[in-house]
Short mmCIF file of C-alpha atoms in Angstrom, two decimals:
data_model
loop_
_atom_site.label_atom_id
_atom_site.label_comp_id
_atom_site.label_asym_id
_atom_site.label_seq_id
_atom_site.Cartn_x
_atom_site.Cartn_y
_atom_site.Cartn_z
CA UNK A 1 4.62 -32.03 -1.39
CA UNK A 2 4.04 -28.46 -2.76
CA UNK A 3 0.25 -29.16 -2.01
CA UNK A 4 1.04 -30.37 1.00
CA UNK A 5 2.96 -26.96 1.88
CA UNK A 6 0.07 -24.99 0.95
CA UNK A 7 -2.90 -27.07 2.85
CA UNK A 8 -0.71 -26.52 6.16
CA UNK A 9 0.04 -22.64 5.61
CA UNK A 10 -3.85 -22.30 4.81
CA UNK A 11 -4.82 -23.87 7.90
CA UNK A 12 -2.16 -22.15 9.90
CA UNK A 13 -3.39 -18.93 8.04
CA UNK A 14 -7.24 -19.74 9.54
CA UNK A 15 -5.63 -20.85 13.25
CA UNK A 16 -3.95 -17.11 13.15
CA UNK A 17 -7.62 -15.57 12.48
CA UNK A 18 -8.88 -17.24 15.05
CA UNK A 19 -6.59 -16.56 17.58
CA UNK A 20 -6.64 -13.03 16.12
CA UNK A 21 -10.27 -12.19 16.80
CA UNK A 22 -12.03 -11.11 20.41
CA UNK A 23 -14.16 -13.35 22.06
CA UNK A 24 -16.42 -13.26 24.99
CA UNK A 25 -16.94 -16.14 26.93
CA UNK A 26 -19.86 -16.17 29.78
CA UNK A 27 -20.39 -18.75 32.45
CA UNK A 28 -23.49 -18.55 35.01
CA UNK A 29 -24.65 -20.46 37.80
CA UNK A 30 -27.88 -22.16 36.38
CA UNK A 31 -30.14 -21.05 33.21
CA UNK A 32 -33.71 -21.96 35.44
CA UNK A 33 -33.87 -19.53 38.63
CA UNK A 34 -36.79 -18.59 41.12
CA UNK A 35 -37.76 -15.51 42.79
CA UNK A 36 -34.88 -14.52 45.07
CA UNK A 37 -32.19 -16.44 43.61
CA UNK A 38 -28.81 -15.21 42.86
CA UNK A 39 -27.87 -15.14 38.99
CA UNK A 40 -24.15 -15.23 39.11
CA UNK A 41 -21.84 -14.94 36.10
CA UNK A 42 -18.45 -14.53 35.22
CA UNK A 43 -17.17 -13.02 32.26
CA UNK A 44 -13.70 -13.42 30.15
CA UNK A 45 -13.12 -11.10 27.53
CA UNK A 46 -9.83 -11.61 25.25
CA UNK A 47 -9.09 -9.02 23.45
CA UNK A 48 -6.21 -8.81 20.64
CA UNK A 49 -5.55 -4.77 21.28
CA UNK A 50 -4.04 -3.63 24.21
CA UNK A 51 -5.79 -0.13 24.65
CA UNK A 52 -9.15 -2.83 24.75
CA UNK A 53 -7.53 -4.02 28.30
CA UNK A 54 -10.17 -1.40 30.13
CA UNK A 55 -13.58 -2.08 28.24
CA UNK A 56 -17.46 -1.85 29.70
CA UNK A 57 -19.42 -5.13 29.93
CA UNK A 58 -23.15 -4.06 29.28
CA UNK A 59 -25.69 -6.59 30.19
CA UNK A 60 -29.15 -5.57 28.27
CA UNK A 61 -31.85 -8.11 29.50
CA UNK A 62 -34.89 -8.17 27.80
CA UNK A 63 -38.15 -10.15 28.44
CA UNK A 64 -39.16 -12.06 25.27
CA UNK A 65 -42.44 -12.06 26.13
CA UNK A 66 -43.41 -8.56 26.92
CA UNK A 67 -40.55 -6.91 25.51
CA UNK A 68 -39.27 -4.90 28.30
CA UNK A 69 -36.03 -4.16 29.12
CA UNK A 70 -33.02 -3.42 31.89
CA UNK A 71 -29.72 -2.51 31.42
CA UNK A 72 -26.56 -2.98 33.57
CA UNK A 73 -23.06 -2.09 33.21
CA UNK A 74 -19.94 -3.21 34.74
CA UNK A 75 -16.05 -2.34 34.53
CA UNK A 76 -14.35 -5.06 32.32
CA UNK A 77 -10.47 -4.67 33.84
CA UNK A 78 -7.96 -6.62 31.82
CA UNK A 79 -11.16 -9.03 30.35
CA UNK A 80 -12.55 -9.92 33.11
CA UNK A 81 -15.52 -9.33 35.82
CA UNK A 82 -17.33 -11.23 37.94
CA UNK A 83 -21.05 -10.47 39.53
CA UNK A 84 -24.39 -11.13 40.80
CA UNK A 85 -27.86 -10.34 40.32
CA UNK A 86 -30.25 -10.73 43.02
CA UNK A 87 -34.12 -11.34 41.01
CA UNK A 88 -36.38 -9.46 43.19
CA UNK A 89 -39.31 -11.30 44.60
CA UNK A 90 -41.45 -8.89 42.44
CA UNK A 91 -40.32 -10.18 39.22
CA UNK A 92 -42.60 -11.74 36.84
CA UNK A 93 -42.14 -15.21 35.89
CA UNK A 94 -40.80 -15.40 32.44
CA UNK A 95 -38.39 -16.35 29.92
CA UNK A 96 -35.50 -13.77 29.44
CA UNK A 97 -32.22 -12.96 27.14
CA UNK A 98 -29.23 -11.70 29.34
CA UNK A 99 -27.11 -10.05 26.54
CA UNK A 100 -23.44 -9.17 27.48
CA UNK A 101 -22.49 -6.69 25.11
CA UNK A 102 -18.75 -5.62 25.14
CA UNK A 103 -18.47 -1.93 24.71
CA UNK A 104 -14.42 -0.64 23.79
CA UNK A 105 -14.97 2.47 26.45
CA UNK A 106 -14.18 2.61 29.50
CA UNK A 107 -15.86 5.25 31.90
CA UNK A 108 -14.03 8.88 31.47
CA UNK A 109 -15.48 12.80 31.44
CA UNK A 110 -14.68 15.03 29.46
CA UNK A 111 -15.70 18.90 29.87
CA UNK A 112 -15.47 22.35 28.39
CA UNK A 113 -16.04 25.89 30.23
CA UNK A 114 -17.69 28.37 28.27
CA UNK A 115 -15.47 31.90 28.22
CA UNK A 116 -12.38 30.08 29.71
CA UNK A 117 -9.35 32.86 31.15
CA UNK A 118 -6.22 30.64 30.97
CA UNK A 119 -4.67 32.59 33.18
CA UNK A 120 -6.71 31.25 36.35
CA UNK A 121 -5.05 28.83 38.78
CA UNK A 122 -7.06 26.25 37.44
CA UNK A 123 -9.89 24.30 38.69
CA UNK A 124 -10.30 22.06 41.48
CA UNK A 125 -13.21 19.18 41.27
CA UNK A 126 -15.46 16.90 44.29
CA UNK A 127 -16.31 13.84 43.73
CA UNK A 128 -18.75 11.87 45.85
CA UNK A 129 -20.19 8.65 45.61
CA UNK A 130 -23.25 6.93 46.49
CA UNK A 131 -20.57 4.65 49.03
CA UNK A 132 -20.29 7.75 50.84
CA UNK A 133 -15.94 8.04 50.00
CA UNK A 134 -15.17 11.58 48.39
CA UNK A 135 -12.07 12.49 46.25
CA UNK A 136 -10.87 15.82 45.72
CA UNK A 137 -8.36 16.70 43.01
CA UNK A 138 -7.10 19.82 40.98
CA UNK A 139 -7.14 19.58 37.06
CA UNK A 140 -5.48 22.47 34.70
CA UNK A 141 -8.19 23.31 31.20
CA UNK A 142 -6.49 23.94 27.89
CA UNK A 143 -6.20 27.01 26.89
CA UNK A 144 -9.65 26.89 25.44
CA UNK A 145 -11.35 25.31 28.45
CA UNK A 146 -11.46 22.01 27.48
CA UNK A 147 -10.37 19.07 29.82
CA UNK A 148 -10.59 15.47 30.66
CA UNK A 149 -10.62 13.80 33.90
CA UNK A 150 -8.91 11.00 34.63
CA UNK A 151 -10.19 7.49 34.05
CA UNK A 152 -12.57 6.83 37.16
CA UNK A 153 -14.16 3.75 38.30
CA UNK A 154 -17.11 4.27 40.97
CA UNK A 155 -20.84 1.73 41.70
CA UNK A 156 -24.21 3.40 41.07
CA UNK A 157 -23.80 7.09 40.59
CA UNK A 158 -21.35 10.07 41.74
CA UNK A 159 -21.82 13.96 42.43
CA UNK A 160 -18.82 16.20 40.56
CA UNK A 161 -18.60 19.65 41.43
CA UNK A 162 -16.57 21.66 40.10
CA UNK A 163 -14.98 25.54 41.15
CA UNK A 164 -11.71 27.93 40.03
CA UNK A 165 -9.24 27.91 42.68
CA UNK A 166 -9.29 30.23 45.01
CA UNK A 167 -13.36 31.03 44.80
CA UNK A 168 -15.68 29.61 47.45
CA UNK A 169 -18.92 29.50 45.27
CA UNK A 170 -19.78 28.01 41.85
CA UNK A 171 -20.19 30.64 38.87
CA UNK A 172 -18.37 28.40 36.09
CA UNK A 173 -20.81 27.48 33.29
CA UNK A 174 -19.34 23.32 32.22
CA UNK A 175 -20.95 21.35 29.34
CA UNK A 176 -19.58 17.63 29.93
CA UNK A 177 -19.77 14.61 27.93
CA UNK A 178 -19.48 11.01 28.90
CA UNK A 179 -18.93 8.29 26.56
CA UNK A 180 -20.23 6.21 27.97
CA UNK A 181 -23.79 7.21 28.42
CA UNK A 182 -23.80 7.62 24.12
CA UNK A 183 -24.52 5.21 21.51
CA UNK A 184 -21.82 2.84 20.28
CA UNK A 185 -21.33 0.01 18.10
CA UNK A 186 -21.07 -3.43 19.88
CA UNK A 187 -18.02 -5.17 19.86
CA UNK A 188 -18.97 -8.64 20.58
CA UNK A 189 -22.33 -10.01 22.22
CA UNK A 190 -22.77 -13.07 24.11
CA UNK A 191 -26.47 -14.07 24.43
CA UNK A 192 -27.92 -16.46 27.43
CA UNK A 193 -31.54 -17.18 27.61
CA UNK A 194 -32.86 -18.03 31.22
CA UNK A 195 -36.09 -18.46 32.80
CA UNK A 196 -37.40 -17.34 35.96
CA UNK A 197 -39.79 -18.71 37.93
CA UNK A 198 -42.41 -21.24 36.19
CA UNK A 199 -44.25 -19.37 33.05
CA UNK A 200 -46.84 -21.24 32.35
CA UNK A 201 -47.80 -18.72 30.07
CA UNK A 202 -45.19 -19.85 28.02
CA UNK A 203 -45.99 -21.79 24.38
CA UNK A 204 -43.98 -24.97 22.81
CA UNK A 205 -43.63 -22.17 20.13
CA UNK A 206 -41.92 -19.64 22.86
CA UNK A 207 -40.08 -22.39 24.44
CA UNK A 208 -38.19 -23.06 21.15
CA UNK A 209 -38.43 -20.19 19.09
CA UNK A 210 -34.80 -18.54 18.68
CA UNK A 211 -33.86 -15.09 19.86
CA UNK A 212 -32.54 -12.46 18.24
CA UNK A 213 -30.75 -9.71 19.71
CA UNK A 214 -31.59 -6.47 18.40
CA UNK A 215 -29.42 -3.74 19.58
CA UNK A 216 -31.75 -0.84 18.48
CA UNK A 217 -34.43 -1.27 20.86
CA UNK A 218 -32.13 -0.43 23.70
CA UNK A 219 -31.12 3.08 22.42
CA UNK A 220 -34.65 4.05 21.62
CA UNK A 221 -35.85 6.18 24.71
CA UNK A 222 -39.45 4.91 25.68
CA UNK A 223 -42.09 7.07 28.35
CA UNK A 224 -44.36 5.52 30.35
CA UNK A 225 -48.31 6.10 29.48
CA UNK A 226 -49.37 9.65 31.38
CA UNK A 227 -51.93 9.44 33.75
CA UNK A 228 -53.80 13.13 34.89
CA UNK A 229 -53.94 13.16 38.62
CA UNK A 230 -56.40 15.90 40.55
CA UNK A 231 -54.88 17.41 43.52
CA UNK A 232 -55.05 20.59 45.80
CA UNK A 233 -52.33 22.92 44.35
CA UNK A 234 -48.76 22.45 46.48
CA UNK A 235 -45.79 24.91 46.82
CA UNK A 236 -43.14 24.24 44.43
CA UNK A 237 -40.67 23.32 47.34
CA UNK A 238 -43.26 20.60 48.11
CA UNK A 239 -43.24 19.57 44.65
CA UNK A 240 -39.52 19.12 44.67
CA UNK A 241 -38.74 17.44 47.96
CA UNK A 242 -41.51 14.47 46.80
CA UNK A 243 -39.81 14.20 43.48
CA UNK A 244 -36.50 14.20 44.60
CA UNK A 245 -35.96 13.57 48.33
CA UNK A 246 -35.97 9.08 48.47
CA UNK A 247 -35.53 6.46 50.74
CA UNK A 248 -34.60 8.14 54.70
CA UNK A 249 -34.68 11.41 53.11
CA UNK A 250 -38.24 11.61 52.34
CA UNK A 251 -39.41 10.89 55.71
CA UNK A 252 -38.56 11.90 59.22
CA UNK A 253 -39.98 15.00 60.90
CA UNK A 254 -37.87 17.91 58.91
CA UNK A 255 -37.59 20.95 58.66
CA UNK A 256 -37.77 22.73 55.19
CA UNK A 257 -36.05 26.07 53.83
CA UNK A 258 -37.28 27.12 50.35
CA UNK A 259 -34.77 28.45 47.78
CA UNK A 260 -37.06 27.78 44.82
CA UNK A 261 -39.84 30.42 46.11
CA UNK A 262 -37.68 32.69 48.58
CA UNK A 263 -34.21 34.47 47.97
CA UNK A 264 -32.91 34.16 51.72
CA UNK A 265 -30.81 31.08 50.81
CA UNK A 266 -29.80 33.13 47.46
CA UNK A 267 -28.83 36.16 49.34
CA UNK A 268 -26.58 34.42 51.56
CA UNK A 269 -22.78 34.41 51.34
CA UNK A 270 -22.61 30.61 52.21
CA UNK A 271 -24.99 27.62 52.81
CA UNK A 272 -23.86 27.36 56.50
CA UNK A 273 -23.65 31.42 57.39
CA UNK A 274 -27.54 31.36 56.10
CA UNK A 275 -28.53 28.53 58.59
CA UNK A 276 -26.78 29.97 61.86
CA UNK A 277 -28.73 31.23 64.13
CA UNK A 278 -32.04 29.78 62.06
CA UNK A 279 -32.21 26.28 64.01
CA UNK A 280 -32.25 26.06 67.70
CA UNK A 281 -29.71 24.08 68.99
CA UNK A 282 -27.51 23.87 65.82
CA UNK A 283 -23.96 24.95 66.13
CA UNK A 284 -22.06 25.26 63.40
CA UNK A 285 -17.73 26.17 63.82
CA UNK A 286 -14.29 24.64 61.99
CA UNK A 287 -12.13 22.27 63.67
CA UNK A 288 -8.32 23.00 63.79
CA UNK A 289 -7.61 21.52 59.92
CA UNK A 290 -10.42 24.20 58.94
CA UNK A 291 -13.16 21.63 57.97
CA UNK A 292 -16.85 22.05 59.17
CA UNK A 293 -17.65 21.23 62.76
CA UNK A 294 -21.73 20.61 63.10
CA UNK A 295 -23.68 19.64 66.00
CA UNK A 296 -26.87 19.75 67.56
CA UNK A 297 -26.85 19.78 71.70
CA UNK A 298 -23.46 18.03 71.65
CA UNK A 299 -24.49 15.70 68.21
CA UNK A 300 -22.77 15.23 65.27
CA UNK A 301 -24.30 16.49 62.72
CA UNK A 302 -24.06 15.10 58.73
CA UNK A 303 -24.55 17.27 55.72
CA UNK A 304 -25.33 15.61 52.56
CA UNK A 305 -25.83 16.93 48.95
CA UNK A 306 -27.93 15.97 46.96
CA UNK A 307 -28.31 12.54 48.97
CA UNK A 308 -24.44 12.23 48.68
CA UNK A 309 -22.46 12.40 52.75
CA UNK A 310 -20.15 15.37 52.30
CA UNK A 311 -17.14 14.54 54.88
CA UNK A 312 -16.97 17.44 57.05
CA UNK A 313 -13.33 18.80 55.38
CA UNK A 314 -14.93 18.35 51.62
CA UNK A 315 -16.11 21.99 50.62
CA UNK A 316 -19.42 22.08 49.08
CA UNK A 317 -18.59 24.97 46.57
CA UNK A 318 -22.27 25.40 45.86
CA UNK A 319 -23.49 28.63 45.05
CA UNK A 320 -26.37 29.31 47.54
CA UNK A 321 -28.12 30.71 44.41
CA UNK A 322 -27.96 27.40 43.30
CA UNK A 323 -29.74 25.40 46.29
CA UNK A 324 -33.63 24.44 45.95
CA UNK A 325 -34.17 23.12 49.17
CA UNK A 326 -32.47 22.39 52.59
CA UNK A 327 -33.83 19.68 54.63
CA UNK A 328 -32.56 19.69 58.80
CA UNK A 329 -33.25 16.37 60.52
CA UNK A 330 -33.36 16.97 64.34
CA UNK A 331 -31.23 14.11 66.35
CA UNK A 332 -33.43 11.22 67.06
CA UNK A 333 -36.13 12.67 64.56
CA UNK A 334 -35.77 10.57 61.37
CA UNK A 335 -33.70 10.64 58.29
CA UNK A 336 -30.53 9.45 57.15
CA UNK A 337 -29.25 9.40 60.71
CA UNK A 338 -30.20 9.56 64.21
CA UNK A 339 -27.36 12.22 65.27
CA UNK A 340 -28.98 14.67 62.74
CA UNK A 341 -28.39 15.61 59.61
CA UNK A 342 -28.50 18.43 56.76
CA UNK A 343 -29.97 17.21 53.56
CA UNK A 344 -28.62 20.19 50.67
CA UNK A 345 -31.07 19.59 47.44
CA UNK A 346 -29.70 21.63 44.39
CA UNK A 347 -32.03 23.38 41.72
CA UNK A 348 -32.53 20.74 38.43
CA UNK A 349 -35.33 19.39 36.06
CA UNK A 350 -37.93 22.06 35.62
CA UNK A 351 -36.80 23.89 39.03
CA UNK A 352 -33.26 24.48 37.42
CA UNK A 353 -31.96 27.93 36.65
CA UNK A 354 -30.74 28.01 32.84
CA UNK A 355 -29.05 30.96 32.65
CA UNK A 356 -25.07 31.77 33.27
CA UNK A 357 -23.90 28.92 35.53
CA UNK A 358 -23.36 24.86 35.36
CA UNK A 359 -20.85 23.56 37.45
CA UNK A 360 -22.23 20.39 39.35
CA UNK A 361 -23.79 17.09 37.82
CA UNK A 362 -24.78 13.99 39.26
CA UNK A 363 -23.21 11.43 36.53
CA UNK A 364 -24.27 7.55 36.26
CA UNK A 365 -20.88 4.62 37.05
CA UNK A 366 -20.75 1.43 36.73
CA UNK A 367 -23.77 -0.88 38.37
CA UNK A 368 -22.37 -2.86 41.83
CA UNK A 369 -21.11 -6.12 41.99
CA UNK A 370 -24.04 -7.43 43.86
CA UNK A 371 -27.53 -5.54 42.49
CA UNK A 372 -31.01 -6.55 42.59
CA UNK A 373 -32.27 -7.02 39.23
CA UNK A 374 -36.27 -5.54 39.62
#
């Protein structure tokens, strides 16, 4: 009887650990796909902590073959997220390891400003996302400068800016951190191997050989090969605006003002004040709630920066100091839209000023819902 007693409270003892312990459980749609399928998947994480409820799913896919690798991320709210992949018709046939990686973070900023007064108002921040919504919101620094932003959950990437109340232009130097984008110990993985297309590349060795997931090779940072490239010299402007102006932006018959080069943009009181009066037909006034009012011969015209829509009552709080580039976009004459549009590219990578000021940062979210994996 006694050993009886002890047999059931040993195995009751085990059934507690069990129960007591995360898990992550993963169901797709298929593990065989072809070019311009859908991979979708749905993921249930239960977690034994409570302060675990708002975690990051990471999906790291690597190609066993060829050893490349992507990397997704998605919110995991209360354990659970649901999503597709689109494979891009470009993909190469192959077999591949989808590893969903539970991460205990959730996506959060945290800042400090360098020489802090605490007796400002405080400081009041823009957010705008690649969906083209914007949120605007006042946050109060410690006494030493430091804060943290509320938790925030946003696809593909957003643009913060940041100014003092009260000041219409940026001169606040910020170093941020976000946990999200650092290294971190896994807290449970959950490993599917698929296969794309038809390999015939593929062994009987590579067909059953078993994976292993090693973390390390996705926090290594890897460069791609250089290749020298001969070319008539171009003005740093041009330089920029092929790096960084993409998809309607680069096109289109615009008109460029320089601010890497010149100092009229820098000289200016405000973005807008600097380009009245410098583009035919462009009118820019305030409506009644004090918000921009931009058109072009009876157009409405959009501003964007840094590819992100500004609405027209979001402030842009950028220091015209601060601006590379401004792109216009007649009506009708390409771009983003055909009512016209103001592209405003700030100053970064190599073109960036490093000296006294840091106040806006373009900061990576969570990946959509519906991607294409390419």
């Amino acid at each position: 009887m006694i050993k009886q007693l002890i047999l059931t409270t040993c195995l009751l003892a085990g059934l507690t650990t069990i129960y007591a312990s995360d898990s992550l459980s993963v169901v797709m749609n298929s593990t065989r796909f072809q070019k311009g399928d859908t991979i979708s998947f749905d993921c249930i994480y239960r977690y034994t902590e409570k302060k675990n409820a708002a975690s990051t799913l990471n999906v790291w896919i690597e190609d066993i073959q060829k050893n490349k690798k992507w990397q997704y991320r998605y919110p995991l709210v209360n354990g659970t997220i649901s999503a597709n992949l689109i494979i891009s018709n470009d993909l190469p046939d192959g077999k591949y390891a989808m590893n969903f990686v539970v991460q205990n973070q959730f996506f959060g900023i945290t800042g400090k400003i360098r020489d802090y007064n605490p007796k400002t108002k405080g400081l009041i921040y823009l957010m705008l996302t690649k969906d083209k919504s914007s949120y605007l919101d006042n946050l109060v620094p410690n006494d030493n400068g430091s804060f943290r932003l509320p938790r925030l959950q946003f696809a593909d990437s957003a643009r913060f800016v940041f100014s003092q109340v009260g000041k219409k232009r940026g001169d606040l130097f910020i170093d941020i951190v976000t946990p999200l984008d650092s290294t971190f110990t896994p807290a449970i993985i959950n490993t599917q191997v698929i296969t794309v297309g038809n390999p015939t590349f593929l062994t009987a060795a590579d067909t059953t050989r078993p994976y292993h997931f090693n973390e390390d090779i996705f926090k290594k940072p890897f460069t791609l090969t250089g290749v020298t490239v001969k070319a008539i010299k171009k003005k740093k402007v041009q330089q920029f605006d092929e790096e960084y102006s993409t998809g309607l932006f680069s096109g289109g018959d615009a008109r460029i003002f320089d601010g890497i080069d010149g100092n009229e943009i820098a000289s200016a009181t405000d973005i807008f004040n600097f380009l009245q009066g410098r583009v035919a037909g462009l009118t820019i006034g305030h409506n009644e709630e004090g918000g921009l009012n931009i058109t072009w011969r009876g157009n409405h015209v959009a501003v964007y920066l840094d590819e992100f829509k500004l609405d027209a009552d979001d402030p842009s709080y950028i220091n015209p100091a601060d601006v590379a580039m401004i792109k216009i976009f007649p009506p009708n004459g390409g771009g983003p839209t055909n009512g016209g549009a103001i592209a405003i590219y700030t100053k970064r990578g190599v073109y960036a000023d490093t000296g006294s000021r840091r106040y806006f940062f373009i900061v990576k979210g969570f990946t959509p819902a519906e991607s294409i994996w390419k």
